[in-house]
Tab-separated table of C-alpha atoms in Angstrom:
chain	number	residue	atom	x	y	z
A	1	GLU	CA	31.819	-11.912	-196.871
A	2	THR	CA	31.605	-12.363	-193.406
A	3	TRP	CA	33.614	-15.017	-191.357
A	4	SER	CA	32.482	-15.963	-188.004
A	5	VAL	CA	33.221	-19.901	-188.204
A	6	ALA	CA	34.545	-20.989	-184.605
A	7	GLY	CA	37.818	-22.493	-186.196
A	8	LEU	CA	40.240	-21.351	-188.944
A	9	SER	CA	43.567	-22.510	-189.616
A	10	GLY	CA	46.088	-22.406	-192.615
A	11	THR	CA	49.443	-21.629	-192.911
A	12	GLY	CA	49.424	-20.533	-196.722
A	13	THR	CA	48.018	-17.427	-198.362
A	14	LEU	CA	44.687	-15.586	-198.132
A	15	THR	CA	43.848	-13.181	-200.874
A	16	VAL	CA	41.111	-10.578	-200.959
A	17	ASN	CA	40.152	-9.918	-204.323
A	18	SER	CA	39.848	-5.940	-205.412
A	19	GLY	CA	36.492	-4.378	-204.505
A	20	TYR	CA	35.684	-6.859	-201.995
A	21	THR	CA	35.746	-6.893	-197.861
A	22	LEU	CA	36.502	-9.926	-196.022
A	23	THR	CA	35.089	-9.006	-192.474
A	24	LEU	CA	35.729	-11.152	-189.437
A	25	GLY	CA	32.751	-11.671	-187.282
A	26	THR	CA	34.432	-13.566	-184.571
A	27	SER	CA	38.278	-13.584	-183.015
A	28	TYR	CA	40.673	-15.482	-184.625
A	29	THR	CA	44.502	-16.144	-184.565
A	30	PHE	CA	45.722	-16.103	-188.090
A	31	SER	CA	48.640	-18.409	-188.845
A	32	PHE	CA	48.647	-17.742	-192.767
A	33	GLY	CA	52.168	-16.734	-194.485
A	34	THR	CA	50.882	-14.139	-196.512
A	35	ILE	CA	47.374	-12.000	-196.790
A	36	SER	CA	47.162	-10.524	-199.956
A	37	GLY	CA	45.022	-9.196	-202.837
A	38	ALA	CA	43.889	-5.364	-203.715
A	39	GLY	CA	40.666	-5.761	-201.332
A	40	THR	CA	39.964	-4.996	-197.700
A	41	LEU	CA	40.538	-7.097	-194.455
A	42	SER	CA	37.971	-5.588	-191.633
A	43	VAL	CA	37.585	-6.593	-188.053
A	44	ALA	CA	34.256	-6.287	-186.532
A	45	SER	CA	33.647	-4.278	-183.052
A	46	GLY	CA	34.320	-6.441	-180.444
A	47	TYR	CA	36.684	-8.849	-182.028
A	48	THR	CA	40.625	-9.452	-182.220
A	49	LEU	CA	42.480	-10.682	-185.119
A	50	THR	CA	45.674	-12.068	-183.485
A	51	ILE	CA	48.772	-12.735	-185.794
A	52	GLY	CA	50.309	-15.854	-184.476
A	53	ALA	CA	52.895	-16.553	-186.739
A	54	ASN	CA	55.323	-14.414	-188.969
A	55	THR	CA	52.964	-12.775	-191.300
A	56	THR	CA	53.292	-10.513	-194.618
A	57	PHE	CA	50.313	-8.270	-195.421
A	58	SER	CA	50.301	-6.961	-198.536
A	59	ILE	CA	46.821	-5.859	-198.313
A	60	PRO	CA	45.972	-2.167	-199.139
A	61	ASN	CA	43.079	-1.850	-196.427
A	62	VAL	CA	42.780	-2.840	-192.748
A	63	SER	CA	39.971	-1.625	-191.254
A	64	GLY	CA	37.290	-2.136	-188.839
A	65	ALA	CA	36.289	-1.207	-184.944
A	66	GLY	CA	37.595	-3.841	-183.756
A	67	THR	CA	41.804	-4.935	-182.535
A	68	LEU	CA	44.613	-5.917	-184.690
A	69	SER	CA	47.244	-7.664	-182.553
A	70	VAL	CA	50.492	-9.365	-183.046
A	71	ALA	CA	51.565	-11.910	-180.543
A	72	SER	CA	54.980	-12.113	-178.714
A	73	GLY	CA	57.698	-13.232	-180.747
A	74	TYR	CA	55.978	-13.010	-184.137
A	75	THR	CA	56.359	-9.991	-186.858
A	76	LEU	CA	53.820	-8.893	-188.983
A	77	THR	CA	55.420	-7.284	-192.082
A	78	ILE	CA	53.649	-4.907	-194.029
A	79	GLY	CA	54.558	-5.452	-197.733
A	80	ALA	CA	53.036	-2.564	-199.654
A	81	ASN	CA	51.690	0.720	-198.978
A	82	ALA	CA	48.745	0.747	-196.740
A	83	THR	CA	45.797	2.347	-195.110
A	84	PHE	CA	44.806	1.579	-191.532
A	85	SER	CA	41.443	2.433	-190.453
A	86	ILE	CA	41.107	-0.050	-187.377
A	87	SER	CA	40.458	1.074	-183.841
A	88	THR	CA	43.333	-0.952	-182.064
A	89	VAL	CA	46.439	-2.059	-182.882
A	90	SER	CA	48.541	-4.188	-180.241
A	91	GLY	CA	50.314	-7.272	-178.678
A	92	ALA	CA	53.771	-8.014	-177.682
A	93	GLY	CA	54.918	-8.673	-181.084
A	94	THR	CA	56.243	-6.383	-183.786
A	95	ILE	CA	55.009	-4.470	-186.926
A	96	ALA	CA	57.381	-3.644	-189.554
A	97	PHE	CA	56.680	-1.365	-192.160
A	98	GLY	CA	59.824	-1.002	-194.192
A	99	THR	CA	59.782	1.918	-196.554
A	100	ASN	CA	56.127	1.860	-197.058
A	101	THR	CA	53.652	4.701	-196.654
A	102	ILE	CA	51.310	4.028	-193.691
A	103	THR	CA	48.346	6.308	-193.797
A	104	ILE	CA	45.922	6.553	-190.635
A	105	ASN	CA	42.122	7.008	-191.656
A	106	GLY	CA	40.622	6.499	-188.477
A	107	ASN	CA	40.725	7.432	-184.941
A	108	GLU	CA	43.403	4.959	-183.665
A	109	THR	CA	45.315	3.402	-180.735
A	110	TRP	CA	48.785	1.875	-181.381
A	111	SER	CA	50.165	-0.298	-178.239
A	112	VAL	CA	52.072	-3.190	-180.177
A	113	THR	CA	55.310	-3.497	-178.465
A	114	GLY	CA	57.528	-3.265	-181.678
A	115	LEU	CA	57.133	-0.652	-184.569
A	116	LEU	CA	59.574	-0.354	-187.421
A	117	GLY	CA	59.586	1.414	-190.339
A	118	THR	CA	61.715	3.950	-192.236
A	119	GLY	CA	59.094	5.031	-194.882
A	120	THR	CA	56.306	8.020	-194.329
A	121	LEU	CA	53.536	7.815	-191.766
A	122	THR	CA	50.545	9.915	-192.767
A	123	ILE	CA	47.784	10.928	-190.694
A	124	ASN	CA	44.819	11.872	-192.679
A	125	SER	CA	42.403	15.005	-191.650
A	126	GLY	CA	40.169	14.793	-188.703
A	127	TYR	CA	41.651	11.735	-187.101
A	128	ILE	CA	44.136	10.641	-184.356
A	129	LEU	CA	46.855	8.368	-183.746
A	130	THR	CA	47.295	7.653	-180.156
A	131	LEU	CA	50.741	6.078	-179.057
A	132	GLY	CA	49.752	3.654	-175.979
A	133	ALA	CA	53.113	2.904	-175.628
A	134	SER	CA	56.750	4.519	-175.983
A	135	TYR	CA	58.366	3.970	-179.237
A	136	THR	CA	61.239	4.412	-181.393
A	137	PHE	CA	60.676	6.283	-184.531
A	138	ASN	CA	62.751	5.895	-187.431
A	139	PHE	CA	60.070	6.854	-189.931
A	140	GLY	CA	61.486	9.349	-192.361
A	141	THR	CA	58.430	11.714	-192.617
A	142	VAL	CA	55.452	12.093	-190.496
A	143	SER	CA	52.683	14.078	-192.214
A	144	GLY	CA	49.158	14.596	-192.808
A	145	ALA	CA	46.282	17.389	-191.385
A	146	GLY	CA	45.653	14.969	-188.515
A	147	THR	CA	47.067	14.537	-185.175
A	148	LEU	CA	49.729	12.509	-183.427
A	149	SER	CA	49.093	12.326	-179.565
A	150	ILE	CA	51.644	11.105	-177.068
A	151	PRO	CA	49.789	10.680	-173.910
A	152	SER	CA	51.091	11.060	-170.522
A	153	GLY	CA	53.645	8.444	-169.388
A	154	TYR	CA	55.097	7.773	-172.771
A	155	THR	CA	57.989	9.063	-174.968
A	156	LEU	CA	58.364	9.096	-178.485
A	157	THR	CA	62.065	8.932	-179.663
A	158	VAL	CA	62.944	9.888	-182.833
A	159	ASN	CA	65.904	7.881	-183.924
A	160	THR	CA	66.527	9.527	-187.192
A	161	ASN	CA	66.771	12.589	-189.513
A	162	SER	CA	63.249	12.985	-189.738
A	163	THR	CA	60.663	15.725	-190.678
A	164	PHE	CA	57.290	16.001	-188.765
A	165	SER	CA	55.150	18.197	-191.263
A	166	ILE	CA	51.764	16.884	-189.371
A	167	ALA	CA	49.332	19.284	-188.685
A	168	ASN	CA	49.039	18.609	-184.612
A	169	VAL	CA	51.364	16.959	-182.056
A	170	SER	CA	49.632	16.708	-178.731
A	171	GLY	CA	49.620	15.030	-175.424
A	172	ALA	CA	51.224	15.120	-171.966
A	173	GLY	CA	54.023	12.545	-173.009
A	174	ALA	CA	57.507	13.532	-174.093
A	175	LEU	CA	59.206	13.770	-177.582
A	176	THR	CA	62.812	13.247	-177.653
A	177	ILE	CA	65.054	13.571	-180.522
A	178	ALA	CA	68.263	11.170	-180.047
A	179	SER	CA	72.048	12.739	-180.313
A	180	GLY	CA	73.265	12.759	-183.785
A	181	TYR	CA	69.717	13.163	-185.389
A	182	THR	CA	67.670	16.279	-186.749
A	183	LEU	CA	63.964	16.667	-186.250
A	184	THR	CA	62.475	19.188	-188.543
A	185	PHE	CA	59.369	20.526	-187.729
A	186	SER	CA	57.066	22.250	-190.502
A	187	GLY	CA	53.395	21.722	-189.680
A	188	SER	CA	52.231	22.247	-186.011
A	189	ASN	CA	52.515	25.775	-184.673
A	190	LEU	CA	52.743	24.667	-180.917
A	191	LEU	CA	55.652	22.260	-179.821
A	192	PRO	CA	54.916	19.107	-177.523
A	193	THR	CA	54.341	19.377	-173.596
A	194	THR	CA	57.653	17.975	-173.069
A	195	LEU	CA	60.579	18.100	-175.162
A	196	THR	CA	64.085	16.635	-174.870
A	197	ALA	CA	66.602	16.682	-177.305
A	198	SER	CA	70.048	15.748	-177.625
A	199	GLY	CA	70.300	16.000	-181.257
A	200	THR	CA	68.802	19.076	-183.446
A	201	LEU	CA	65.372	20.358	-183.521
A	202	ALA	CA	64.775	22.225	-186.859
A	203	LEU	CA	62.051	24.769	-187.098
A	204	SER	CA	60.689	25.648	-190.597
A	205	GLY	CA	57.287	26.952	-189.480
A	206	ASN	CA	56.454	29.705	-186.774
A	207	TYR	CA	56.336	28.042	-183.604
A	208	THR	CA	55.360	28.768	-180.190
A	209	LEU	CA	57.168	27.387	-177.011
A	210	ALA	CA	54.694	26.961	-174.003
A	211	THR	CA	56.558	24.579	-171.947
A	212	ASN	CA	60.167	24.250	-170.374
A	213	ILE	CA	62.362	22.048	-172.497
A	214	THR	CA	64.624	20.073	-169.851
A	215	ASN	CA	67.604	17.615	-170.315
A	216	GLY	CA	68.220	19.118	-173.717
A	217	THR	CA	71.894	19.270	-174.754
A	218	GLY	CA	71.326	19.702	-178.323
A	219	THR	CA	70.652	22.333	-180.680
A	220	VAL	CA	67.352	24.240	-181.816
A	221	GLN	CA	67.942	25.703	-185.254
A	222	ILE	CA	65.497	28.327	-186.200
A	223	ASN	CA	65.339	28.469	-190.426
A	224	SER	CA	65.334	31.327	-192.308
A	225	GLY	CA	61.955	33.048	-192.155
A	226	TYR	CA	60.868	31.711	-189.351
A	227	THR	CA	59.962	32.647	-185.698
A	228	LEU	CA	60.020	30.613	-182.349
A	229	THR	CA	58.003	32.684	-180.012
A	230	VAL	CA	58.303	32.195	-176.299
A	231	ALA	CA	55.400	32.196	-174.619
A	232	SER	CA	56.559	33.415	-170.819
A	233	ASN	CA	59.667	32.897	-168.606
A	234	LEU	CA	60.668	29.603	-169.523
A	235	THR	CA	63.901	27.046	-169.261
A	236	LEU	CA	65.557	26.498	-172.809
A	237	GLY	CA	67.344	23.352	-172.185
A	238	PHE	CA	69.593	23.428	-175.465
A	239	THR	CA	73.334	23.964	-175.564
A	240	THR	CA	72.959	25.973	-179.022
A	241	VAL	CA	70.287	28.197	-180.413
A	242	THR	CA	71.242	28.594	-184.217
A	243	GLY	CA	69.387	29.307	-187.752
A	244	ALA	CA	68.768	32.499	-189.879
A	245	GLY	CA	65.187	32.908	-188.327
A	246	THR	CA	64.149	34.785	-185.125
């Protein structure tokens, strides 16, 4: 179905059944408490679905060339494993993923103010998730054959023990490891342009360092069987370099 009625209100549950797609053909503000079902919710190009209440999504697929926006003061809770293939996720509110697995299956830009989750973020092959704001990540794993892009001016802070097995980490932004935590890299062979670490960077792959690491007071740990190659004369701003690697 495609909905383009001018007014749409309700505070109950919207359910999209398995095998079906509900396409929003105009911009809406949803105040539904729950959006559920085994189907797909799609936002068409040029339109915005604004979440204007505390809402739980337990629908497995959110798609479309439009925008999903969470209004200020509200939280969109993702209550199950979900695949996102929507172009833009924005707003001054918060998205809470919990311990679920979130799969990115399109080229997307996320600039929503709050982003919470302790599960797995997976970016599929051929797709790029671009961060349009600075975030603190608590995801345990960031995986997939796609790309996580941190543009210039933004910082991704890792605030938990996490493994990045993602194929590519790109962008001119900054990746920061908070004190007391370990970020294990096991995917990309090129470290981010700007890397700051008060915690531990553990390398479980062969990596090339092509930029200075500044403001680093933590540890780089090169695990057994792996090599960190320094591309030129660089500043390695870690207090300690350790591990059984090279």
